[in-house]
Coordinates of C-alpha atoms and ligand atoms in Angstrom, one line a residue:
X35 CA 23.1 -14.4 -6.1
X36 CA 19.7 -13.9 -4.5
X37 CA 17.3 -13.7 -7.4
X38 CA 13.9 -15.1 -6.5
X39 CA 11.8 -16.9 -9.1
X40 CA 8.2 -18.1 -9.0
X41 CA 7.1 -20.4 -11.7
X42 CA 3.3 -20.8 -12.0
X43 CA 2.9 -20.8 -8.2
X44 CA -0.6 -21.3 -6.8
X45 CA -1.5 -21.3 -3.1
X46 CA -5.1 -22.1 -1.9
X47 CA -6.7 -21.7 1.5
X48 CA -9.7 -24.0 1.2
X49 CA -11.7 -22.5 -1.7
X50 CA -9.7 -19.2 -1.6
X51 CA -7.1 -18.8 -4.3
X52 CA -4.7 -16.6 -2.3
X53 CA -2.0 -16.8 -5.1
X54 CA -3.1 -17.7 -8.5
X55 CA -0.6 -19.0 -11.0
X56 CA 2.1 -16.4 -10.2
X57 CA 5.2 -16.2 -12.3
X58 CA 7.9 -13.5 -11.7
X59 CA 11.6 -13.0 -11.2
X60 CA 13.0 -10.7 -8.6
X61 CA 16.5 -9.9 -9.7
X62 CA 19.5 -9.9 -7.5
X63 CA 19.9 -6.5 -5.7
X64 CA 16.5 -5.4 -6.9
X65 CA 14.0 -3.3 -4.9
X66 CA 10.9 -5.2 -5.9
X67 CA 7.5 -4.2 -4.7
X68 CA 4.2 -6.1 -4.5
X69 CA 1.3 -3.7 -4.6
X70 CA -2.4 -4.5 -4.4
X71 CA -5.5 -3.9 -2.3
X72 CA -6.1 -5.8 1.0
X73 CA -6.5 -9.6 0.5
X74 CA -4.9 -9.6 -2.9
X75 CA -2.3 -12.1 -1.9
X76 CA 0.7 -9.9 -1.0
X77 CA 1.5 -11.4 2.4
X78 CA 1.0 -14.9 1.1
X79 CA 3.6 -14.3 -1.6
X80 CA 6.1 -13.3 1.2
X81 CA 5.2 -16.3 3.3
X82 CA 5.8 -18.5 0.2
X83 CA 9.3 -16.9 -0.3
X84 CA 10.1 -17.4 3.4
X85 CA 8.9 -21.0 3.4
X86 CA 6.1 -20.5 5.9
X87 CA 3.7 -21.7 3.3
X88 CA 4.3 -24.3 0.6
X89 CA 2.8 -23.9 -2.9
X90 CA 0.0 -26.2 -4.0
X91 CA 1.4 -26.0 -7.5
X92 CA 4.4 -24.5 -9.1
X93 CA 8.0 -23.9 -8.2
X94 CA 10.0 -21.4 -6.2
X95 CA 13.7 -20.8 -6.7
X96 CA 16.1 -18.7 -4.7
X97 CA 19.5 -18.1 -6.1
X98 CA 18.8 -20.6 -8.8
X99 CA 18.0 -23.4 -6.4
X100 CA 14.5 -25.0 -6.0
X101 CA 13.4 -24.4 -2.5
X102 CA 9.9 -25.9 -2.3
X103 CA 11.1 -28.5 0.1
X104 CA 13.7 -26.3 1.9
X105 CA 12.8 -25.3 5.5
X106 CA 12.5 -21.5 6.3
X107 CA 15.7 -21.6 8.4
X108 CA 17.8 -22.8 5.4
X109 CA 16.4 -20.3 2.9
X110 CA 18.6 -17.4 3.8
X111 CA 15.9 -14.8 3.4
X112 CA 14.7 -12.7 6.3
X113 CA 11.5 -10.9 7.0
X114 CA 12.4 -7.7 8.7
X115 CA 10.5 -6.1 11.6
X116 CA 7.0 -5.2 10.6
X117 CA 7.2 -2.3 12.8
X118 CA 10.1 0.2 12.7
X119 CA 9.4 1.4 16.3
X120 CA 12.4 1.0 18.6
X121 CA 12.5 -0.4 22.1
X122 CA 12.4 2.8 24.2
X123 CA 14.3 1.3 27.2
X124 CA 17.3 0.2 25.2
X125 CA 20.1 2.2 23.7
X126 CA 20.4 2.4 19.9
X127 CA 23.2 -0.1 20.2
X128 CA 21.1 -2.7 22.1
X129 CA 18.2 -2.1 19.7
X130 CA 20.4 -3.0 16.7
X131 CA 22.0 -6.0 18.5
X132 CA 18.7 -7.3 19.6
X133 CA 17.9 -9.7 16.6
X134 CA 21.3 -11.3 16.9
X135 CA 21.3 -11.6 20.7
X136 CA 17.9 -13.2 20.4
X137 CA 19.3 -15.7 17.9
X138 CA 22.2 -16.4 20.2
X139 CA 24.8 -15.3 17.7
X140 CA 28.4 -15.3 19.1
X141 CA 29.4 -12.0 20.8
X142 CA 32.4 -11.3 18.5
X143 CA 30.2 -11.8 15.4
X144 CA 27.5 -9.5 16.8
X145 CA 30.1 -6.8 17.3
X146 CA 31.4 -7.3 13.9
X147 CA 28.0 -7.0 12.2
X148 CA 27.0 -4.1 14.4
X149 CA 30.1 -2.2 13.3
X150 CA 29.4 -3.1 9.7
X151 CA 25.8 -2.0 9.7
X152 CA 26.5 1.1 11.8
X153 CA 29.1 2.2 9.2
X154 CA 26.8 1.6 6.3
X155 CA 24.0 3.5 8.0
X156 CA 26.2 6.2 9.4
X157 CA 24.9 5.7 13.0
X158 CA 28.2 4.8 14.8
X159 CA 28.2 8.2 16.7
X160 CA 24.7 7.8 18.1
X161 CA 24.7 4.2 19.2
X162 CA 25.1 5.1 22.9
X163 CA 21.9 7.1 22.9
X164 CA 18.4 6.0 23.9
X165 CA 15.7 6.5 21.2
X166 CA 14.3 9.5 23.1
X167 CA 17.5 11.4 22.5
X168 CA 17.5 10.7 18.7
X169 CA 16.0 12.9 16.0
X170 CA 13.2 11.3 13.9
X171 CA 15.6 10.6 11.0
X172 CA 18.2 9.0 13.3
X173 CA 15.5 6.8 14.9
X174 CA 14.6 5.5 11.5
X175 CA 18.2 4.7 10.6
X176 CA 18.6 2.8 13.8
X177 CA 15.4 0.9 13.3
X178 CA 16.5 0.1 9.7
X179 CA 19.9 -1.0 11.0
X180 CA 18.2 -3.3 13.5
X181 CA 16.2 -4.8 10.6
X182 CA 19.3 -5.2 8.4
X183 CA 21.8 -6.5 11.0
X184 CA 21.1 -10.1 10.1
X185 CA 22.9 -10.8 6.9
X186 CA 20.6 -12.8 4.6
X187 CA 20.7 -12.8 0.9
X188 CA 17.3 -11.1 0.6
X189 CA 15.1 -9.1 2.8
X190 CA 11.3 -9.1 2.9
X191 CA 9.2 -6.3 4.3
X192 CA 5.5 -6.5 4.7
X193 CA 4.0 -3.0 4.8
X194 CA 6.8 -1.9 7.2
X195 CA 6.0 1.8 7.5
X196 CA 2.2 1.8 7.3
X197 CA 1.9 2.6 11.0
X198 CA 4.0 5.8 10.8
X199 CA 2.4 9.1 10.2
X200 CA 2.4 10.5 6.7
X201 CA 5.4 12.8 7.0
X202 CA 7.6 10.1 8.7
X203 CA 6.5 7.6 6.0
X204 CA 7.7 9.9 3.3
X205 CA 11.1 10.3 5.0
X206 CA 11.4 6.7 5.8
X207 CA 10.8 5.5 2.3
X208 CA 13.5 7.7 1.0
X209 CA 15.9 6.3 3.6
X210 CA 14.9 2.8 2.7
X211 CA 15.5 3.4 -1.0
X212 CA 18.8 5.0 -0.4
X213 CA 19.9 2.2 2.0
X214 CA 18.8 -0.6 -0.3
X215 CA 20.9 0.9 -3.0
X216 CA 23.9 1.3 -0.8
X217 CA 23.7 -2.2 0.6
X218 CA 23.0 -3.8 -2.7
X219 CA 20.6 -6.4 -1.4
X220 CA 17.5 -7.9 -2.9
X221 CA 14.5 -6.4 -1.2
X222 CA 10.9 -7.6 -1.6
X223 CA 8.6 -5.0 -0.3
X224 CA 4.8 -5.1 0.1
X225 CA 2.7 -2.1 0.3
X226 CA -1.0 -1.1 -0.3
X227 CA 0.0 2.5 -0.9
X228 CA 0.4 3.3 -4.5
X229 CA 2.6 6.4 -4.0
X230 CA 4.9 4.4 -1.8
X231 CA 5.2 1.6 -4.3
X232 CA 6.0 3.9 -7.1
X233 CA 8.5 5.9 -5.1
X234 CA 10.6 3.0 -3.9
X235 CA 10.4 0.2 -6.4
X236 CA 12.9 -0.6 -9.2
X237 CA 10.1 -2.8 -10.5
X238 CA 6.7 -3.7 -9.1
X239 CA 4.0 -6.3 -9.6
X240 CA 0.4 -5.3 -9.3
X241 CA -2.0 -7.8 -7.8
X242 CA -5.7 -8.4 -8.0
X243 CA -7.3 -11.3 -6.2
X244 CA -4.1 -13.4 -6.1
X245 CA -3.3 -12.7 -9.7
X246 CA -0.4 -10.7 -11.0
X247 CA -1.9 -8.2 -13.4
X248 CA 1.3 -6.4 -14.5
X249 CA 5.0 -6.3 -13.8
X250 CA 7.3 -3.5 -14.7
X251 CA 9.1 -0.3 -13.6
X252 CA 6.6 2.0 -11.9
X253 CA 6.7 4.7 -14.6
X254 CA 6.4 2.0 -17.4
X255 CA 3.2 0.7 -15.7
X256 CA 2.0 4.2 -15.1
X257 CA 2.5 5.2 -18.7
X258 CA 1.3 2.0 -20.3
X259 CA -1.1 0.2 -18.0
X260 CA -2.1 -3.2 -19.3
X261 CA -5.7 -2.8 -18.2
X262 CA -8.2 -0.4 -16.8
X263 CA -7.7 -2.1 -13.4
X264 CA -4.0 -1.4 -13.3
X265 CA -4.6 2.1 -14.7
X266 CA -6.9 2.9 -11.7
X267 CA -4.4 1.5 -9.2
X268 CA -1.6 4.0 -10.0
X269 CA -2.0 7.8 -9.9
X270 CA -3.7 10.3 -7.7
X271 CA -6.2 11.6 -8.6
X272 CA -7.0 8.3 -10.3
X273 CA -7.2 8.1 -14.1
X274 CA -10.5 9.2 -15.5
X275 CA -12.0 6.1 -17.2
X276 CA -15.1 6.9 -19.3
X277 CA -17.4 4.9 -21.6
X278 CA -16.6 6.1 -25.1
X279 CA -18.5 6.3 -28.3
X280 CA -16.9 6.2 -31.7
X281 CA -18.0 8.5 -34.4
X282 CA -16.8 8.8 -38.0
X283 CA -13.4 10.4 -37.3
X284 CA -13.4 10.8 -33.6
X285 CA -14.0 9.3 -30.2
X286 CA -16.4 11.0 -27.8
X287 CA -16.9 10.6 -24.0
X288 CA -18.5 12.4 -21.1
X289 CA -21.6 13.3 -23.2
X290 CA -19.5 15.0 -25.8
X291 CA -17.4 17.1 -23.4
X292 CA -14.4 15.0 -24.6
X293 CA -13.8 14.7 -28.3
X294 CA -10.6 13.0 -29.4
X295 CA -9.7 13.4 -33.1
X296 CA -7.7 10.3 -33.4
X297 CA -8.1 8.4 -36.7
X298 CA -5.9 5.6 -35.2
X299 CA -8.1 5.0 -32.2
X300 CA -8.8 1.3 -31.9
X301 CA -12.3 0.4 -33.1
X302 CA -12.8 -2.1 -30.3
X303 CA -12.4 0.6 -27.6
X304 CA -15.3 0.8 -25.3
X305 CA -13.7 3.0 -22.7
X306 CA -11.0 5.8 -22.7
X307 CA -8.6 6.6 -20.0
X308 CA -7.4 10.2 -19.4
X309 CA -4.9 11.0 -16.7
X310 CA -5.9 14.1 -14.7
X311 CA -2.6 15.8 -15.5
X312 CA -3.2 15.3 -19.2
X313 CA -6.4 17.2 -19.3
X314 CA -6.4 20.8 -20.4
X315 CA -9.2 23.0 -19.1
X316 CA -10.0 26.5 -20.6
X317 CA -12.9 28.9 -19.9
X318 CA -15.6 28.2 -22.4
X319 CA -15.9 31.9 -23.4
X320 CA -12.3 31.9 -24.7
X321 CA -13.1 29.0 -26.7
X322 CA -16.2 30.0 -28.7
X323 CA -17.2 27.2 -31.0
X324 CA -15.5 23.9 -30.3
X325 CA -12.0 24.0 -31.5
X326 CA -9.8 21.1 -32.4
X327 CA -9.8 18.5 -29.6
X328 CA -12.5 20.2 -27.5
X329 CA -16.0 19.0 -27.1
X330 CA -19.1 20.5 -25.6
X331 CA -18.8 22.6 -22.5
X332 CA -18.5 21.0 -19.1
X333 CA -19.3 22.6 -15.7
X334 CA -16.8 23.0 -12.9
X335 CA -18.2 21.0 -10.1
X336 CA -15.6 21.7 -7.4
X337 CA -12.1 23.1 -7.1
X338 CA -9.5 21.8 -4.6
X339 CA -6.5 24.1 -4.4
X340 CA -3.5 22.1 -3.0
X341 CA -0.9 24.9 -3.3
X342 CA 1.4 23.6 -6.0
X343 CA -1.4 22.3 -8.0
X344 CA -5.2 22.3 -8.1
X345 CA -7.6 19.4 -8.6
X346 CA -10.7 20.4 -10.6
X347 CA -13.7 18.1 -10.7
X348 CA -15.7 18.6 -13.9
X349 CA -19.3 17.6 -14.6
X350 CA -20.5 16.7 -18.0
X351 CA -24.0 15.3 -17.8
X352 CA -23.7 12.3 -15.5
X353 CA -19.9 12.0 -16.0
X354 CA -17.4 13.3 -13.5
X355 CA -13.8 14.0 -14.5
X356 CA -10.9 15.2 -12.5
X357 CA -8.2 17.4 -13.9
X358 CA -4.9 18.2 -12.2
X359 CA -3.7 21.7 -13.0
X360 CA -0.5 23.3 -12.2
X361 CA -0.5 26.2 -9.7
X362 CA -3.6 28.0 -8.7
X363 CA -5.6 28.7 -11.9
X364 CA -8.5 31.1 -11.7
X365 CA -11.3 28.6 -12.0
X366 CA -14.5 28.8 -10.0
X367 CA -17.2 26.3 -9.3
X368 CA -20.1 26.4 -11.9
X369 CA -17.9 28.0 -14.6
X370 CA -18.3 26.5 -18.0
X371 CA -15.1 25.1 -19.5
X372 CA -13.8 23.3 -22.5
X373 CA -11.8 20.1 -21.8
X374 CA -9.2 18.8 -24.2
X375 CA -6.5 16.1 -24.2
X376 CA -3.8 15.3 -26.7
X377 CA -4.7 12.2 -28.7
X378 CA -1.3 10.7 -27.9
X379 CA -2.1 10.8 -24.2
X380 CA -5.4 8.9 -24.4
X381 CA -5.6 5.3 -23.2
X382 CA -8.1 2.9 -24.8
X383 CA -9.6 -0.1 -23.2
X384 CA -11.6 -2.9 -24.7
X385 CA -14.5 -5.1 -23.6
X386 CA -12.5 -7.1 -21.1
X387 CA -10.8 -4.0 -19.6
X388 CA -7.5 -4.8 -21.4
X389 CA -5.5 -1.9 -22.9
X390 CA -5.6 -1.6 -26.7
Ligands
LIG61 P1 -2.8 -9.3 1.5 O1 -1.5 -9.4 2.2 O2 -2.7 -8.7 0.1 O3 -3.8 -8.5 2.2 P2 -3.2 -12.1 1.9 O4 -2.0 -12.8 1.2 O5 -3.1 -11.9 3.4 O6 -3.5 -10.7 1.2 O7 -4.5 -12.9 1.7 C1 -4.9 -13.4 0.4 C2 -6.1 -14.2 0.5 O8 -5.8 -15.4 1.2 C3 -7.2 -13.6 1.2 O9 -8.5 -13.9 0.6 C4 -7.1 -14.1 2.6 O10 -8.4 -14.1 3.3 C5 -6.7 -15.5 2.4 N1 -5.8 -16.0 3.5 C6 -4.6 -15.6 3.8 N2 -4.1 -16.3 4.8 C7 -5.0 -17.2 5.1 C8 -5.0 -18.3 6.1 N3 -4.0 -18.5 6.9 N4 -6.1 -19.0 6.1 C9 -7.2 -18.8 5.3 N5 -7.2 -17.9 4.3 C10 -6.1 -17.1 4.3
LIG62 MG1 -0.9 -8.5 4.0

């Protein structure tokens, strides 16, 4: 068992609360992601798991055992290479063997583990080649094999693929996800890239200034963010969050361009959140007088055709909204449009930014 538990863990550096009263459980065999902006405490959490830092308060358990006073070497968790780049002058085989050779593991054991990891990653047939003779995908597999050749109970990765270019990042994260599932190992993964976090994680924790703001499956958090902060962290384009005004039977935002007829809308809401993909945009002329769920006209500010979908930025008075539309709709800058959104898709936020 390699579940990892934090109970009310706090870590300070001088006056900085790097990790602030964190409690979470990473389950055995789980792909668990910490996601947050720079300096939100992600790396500190990994260092606490590894034992490179000791909590000021709280308790850490690995596999059910308290480890606060256990040295890093005895924790059986491993940080894998930050960088998935291979040593160019070594064969794939020597690259994979490297971490074990470096740790002076016995030769027979090295060969056994090499065979094991090579079989799991389907790279046995390319081990003799130098990196330059491998395809991009093969290189990634070898690099991952090198990371996984030690056999700890849990692996930690701190933004491991951020140095790769965008296309390779997308390929690598798919490989990582697949491999983690095949190996069935606990993996704690840190990233500052929301799409990467969502794509790989079984569950994720969202951090802000050392505090865990929400924990859950990516789609759960996406659909039901606990706060406006979390709502803004996931999704691209970002959720539209607008100050809202409550009328007798409806909520208005964006100077009347958004009108939500929702009798059940919480009275304490001061902001509404609308995902770009939940907005419907129609030419105003088709619309005539405001129909159900549409407010006053908005102006098309700019159009970004991205091929499969189109991002339309809308202006309503001072407010700006972004809508994500399928395909390539015939919408031009400066056109007047009606915006609507199904009441069930609207998020409401209160005074403290919490979801209602
Ligand atoms: P992240 O990995 O999310 O970027 P870190 O865990 O590195 O965040 O940092 C969290 C906070 O702790 C930051 O404010 C950072 O400046 C501070 N911090 C991290 N490590 C140290 C350290 N060794 N000494 C002093 N402050 C640190
Ligand atoms: Mg970091």
